[in-house]
Coordinates of C-alpha atoms in Angstrom, one line a residue:
M1 CA 77.5 146.9 64.9
I2 CA 76.5 148.6 61.6
L3 CA 79.3 146.7 59.9
F4 CA 77.8 143.4 60.9
L5 CA 74.4 144.4 59.8
T6 CA 75.4 145.4 56.4
T7 CA 77.8 142.6 55.6
K8 CA 76.7 139.4 54.1
T9 CA 76.2 136.2 56.1
S10 CA 79.1 134.6 54.3
H11 CA 81.4 137.2 55.7
L12 CA 80.2 136.5 59.2
L13 CA 80.7 132.8 58.7
E14 CA 84.2 133.4 57.4
F15 CA 85.0 135.7 60.3
F16 CA 83.7 133.0 62.7
F17 CA 85.8 130.3 61.2
W18 CA 88.9 132.5 61.3
M19 CA 88.3 133.2 65.0
L20 CA 87.6 129.5 65.7
G21 CA 90.8 128.5 63.9
S22 CA 93.0 131.0 65.8
F23 CA 91.4 129.8 69.1
L24 CA 92.2 126.2 68.3
I25 CA 95.7 126.9 67.2
G26 CA 96.4 128.9 70.4
Y27 CA 94.7 126.1 72.5
I28 CA 96.8 123.4 70.9
F29 CA 100.1 125.3 71.2
S30 CA 99.4 126.1 74.9
W31 CA 98.4 122.5 75.6
F32 CA 101.7 121.2 74.1
Y33 CA 103.7 123.9 76.0
F34 CA 102.3 123.2 79.4
K35 CA 102.4 119.4 78.8
N36 CA 106.1 119.6 78.1
K37 CA 106.8 122.1 80.9
Y38 CA 105.1 120.0 83.6
K39 CA 106.4 116.7 82.1
S40 CA 110.0 117.9 82.4
E41 CA 109.3 119.0 86.0
L42 CA 107.7 115.6 86.7
N43 CA 110.6 113.8 85.2
E44 CA 113.1 115.8 87.3
R45 CA 111.2 115.1 90.5
S46 CA 110.8 111.4 89.8
E47 CA 114.6 111.2 89.2
T48 CA 115.2 113.0 92.5
I49 CA 112.8 110.5 94.3
T50 CA 114.6 107.6 92.7
E51 CA 118.0 109.0 93.8
L52 CA 116.7 109.5 97.3
R53 CA 115.3 105.9 97.5
N54 CA 118.6 104.5 96.2
E55 CA 120.5 106.5 98.8
M56 CA 118.2 105.4 101.6
Q57 CA 118.5 101.8 100.6
S58 CA 122.3 101.9 100.6
T59 CA 122.5 103.7 104.0
I60 CA 119.7 102.0 106.0
R61 CA 120.2 98.4 106.8
A62 CA 117.9 96.5 109.1
K63 CA 119.7 94.5 111.7
K64 CA 118.3 91.0 112.2
T65 CA 118.1 90.3 115.8
V66 CA 118.3 86.9 117.5
E67 CA 114.6 87.1 118.5
R68 CA 113.6 87.4 114.9
G69 CA 115.8 84.5 113.8
G70 CA 118.8 86.4 112.6
I71 CA 122.4 86.5 113.8
E72 CA 123.5 89.4 116.0
I73 CA 126.0 91.5 114.1
K74 CA 128.2 92.7 116.9
Q75 CA 129.9 90.5 119.4
P76 CA 127.8 90.4 122.6
K77 CA 129.5 91.6 125.8
E78 CA 129.8 89.4 128.7
L79 CA 129.2 90.1 132.4
D80 CA 131.9 89.4 135.0
F81 CA 129.8 87.2 137.3
N82 CA 132.8 86.8 139.6
K83 CA 132.3 90.5 140.6
I84 CA 128.5 90.6 140.7
G85 CA 127.9 87.1 142.0
I86 CA 126.4 84.0 140.6
A87 CA 122.8 83.1 141.2
T88 CA 120.4 80.5 139.8
E89 CA 116.7 80.2 139.2
K90 CA 116.1 78.9 142.8
D91 CA 117.9 82.0 144.3
K92 CA 115.6 84.3 142.4
N93 CA 114.2 87.5 143.9
D94 CA 111.2 89.4 142.6
L95 CA 113.0 92.0 140.5
T96 CA 109.8 93.7 139.5
Q97 CA 109.9 95.3 143.0
I98 CA 112.5 97.6 141.5
K99 CA 111.0 100.6 139.8
G100 CA 111.8 100.4 136.1
I101 CA 111.8 96.6 135.9
G102 CA 108.6 95.0 134.6
G103 CA 108.0 91.4 133.8
F104 CA 109.5 91.6 130.3
I105 CA 112.7 93.2 131.6
E106 CA 112.9 90.7 134.5
T107 CA 112.7 87.9 131.9
K108 CA 115.5 89.5 129.9
L109 CA 117.7 89.9 133.1
N110 CA 117.1 86.3 134.1
S111 CA 118.1 85.2 130.6
I112 CA 121.5 86.8 131.0
G113 CA 122.0 85.4 134.5
I114 CA 120.8 88.2 136.9
Y115 CA 118.3 86.9 139.4
T116 CA 118.9 88.6 142.7
Y117 CA 118.9 92.1 144.3
K118 CA 122.5 91.4 145.5
Q119 CA 123.7 91.0 141.9
I120 CA 122.1 94.3 140.9
N121 CA 123.6 96.0 144.0
N122 CA 127.1 94.8 143.0
L123 CA 126.9 96.2 139.5
T124 CA 129.6 98.6 138.3
N125 CA 129.1 101.3 135.7
E126 CA 130.7 99.0 133.0
D127 CA 128.4 96.2 134.0
I128 CA 125.4 98.6 133.7
I129 CA 126.5 99.5 130.1
T130 CA 126.9 95.8 129.3
I131 CA 123.5 95.0 130.7
T132 CA 121.9 97.8 128.7
D133 CA 123.4 96.4 125.5
L134 CA 122.5 92.8 126.4
I135 CA 118.9 93.4 127.2
Q136 CA 118.5 96.2 124.6
F137 CA 117.3 98.7 127.2
F138 CA 117.2 102.5 127.0
P139 CA 120.8 103.9 127.6
G140 CA 121.1 105.6 131.0
R141 CA 117.7 104.4 132.3
I142 CA 119.2 101.9 134.8
V143 CA 121.2 104.7 136.4
R144 CA 118.3 107.2 136.2
D145 CA 115.9 104.7 137.9
N146 CA 118.6 103.9 140.5
W147 CA 118.3 100.2 140.3
K148 CA 121.4 99.7 142.5
G149 CA 120.0 101.9 145.3
Q150 CA 116.6 100.3 145.1
A151 CA 118.2 96.8 145.2
K152 CA 120.3 97.9 148.2
D153 CA 117.1 99.1 150.0
L154 CA 115.3 95.9 149.2
L155 CA 118.2 93.8 150.5
N156 CA 118.3 95.8 153.7
S157 CA 114.6 95.4 154.2
K158 CA 114.8 91.7 153.4
E159 CA 117.5 91.2 156.1
K160 CA 115.5 92.8 158.8

C-alpha cells in the first residue's frame, strides 16, 4: 500500500496497462484454444452422425405395399381352397363373432376368399401362416385367439 501511495500516477497507469495487456493476451489465447478444442469435437461428432445416417439409409428400406400404390416385393402365398372350402359373398357368415376378428380383419379375410366359419374351422397350420402373411396380421395371434375352436363352436350352435 505504501508503494502505491509514494509512486507517481504514471507508474500506476503503466502497471494498469501491463495488467490489462496480460489479461487480454490470456483471454485471446484461451478463446482460440477452447474454440479449436470444441470445434474438433463438434466436427468428429458431426462426422459420426453423417456416417450413422448413411448406414441407416443403406440398411432401412421402406416396403411399398399394395394399399399405398406400390408393388409387393415378395410373392404372395396362396390358400388351398380345395382343402378349406370355397365360399362366396352370399354364403358369408358374420366373422366378427369370433374374438380377435373386427370389421377391418373381416374385410381383409373376405378379400382373400374367406367368408364362412366352416372355412376357418378347416384351416391347417400352414393355412394359418399363409393367412397371417396375406392379411398382414400379428404372427401367432390366430392360434392364440383360437379362431378354429371359436368357428367350430359357432358352427355347432348354428346347426342346432
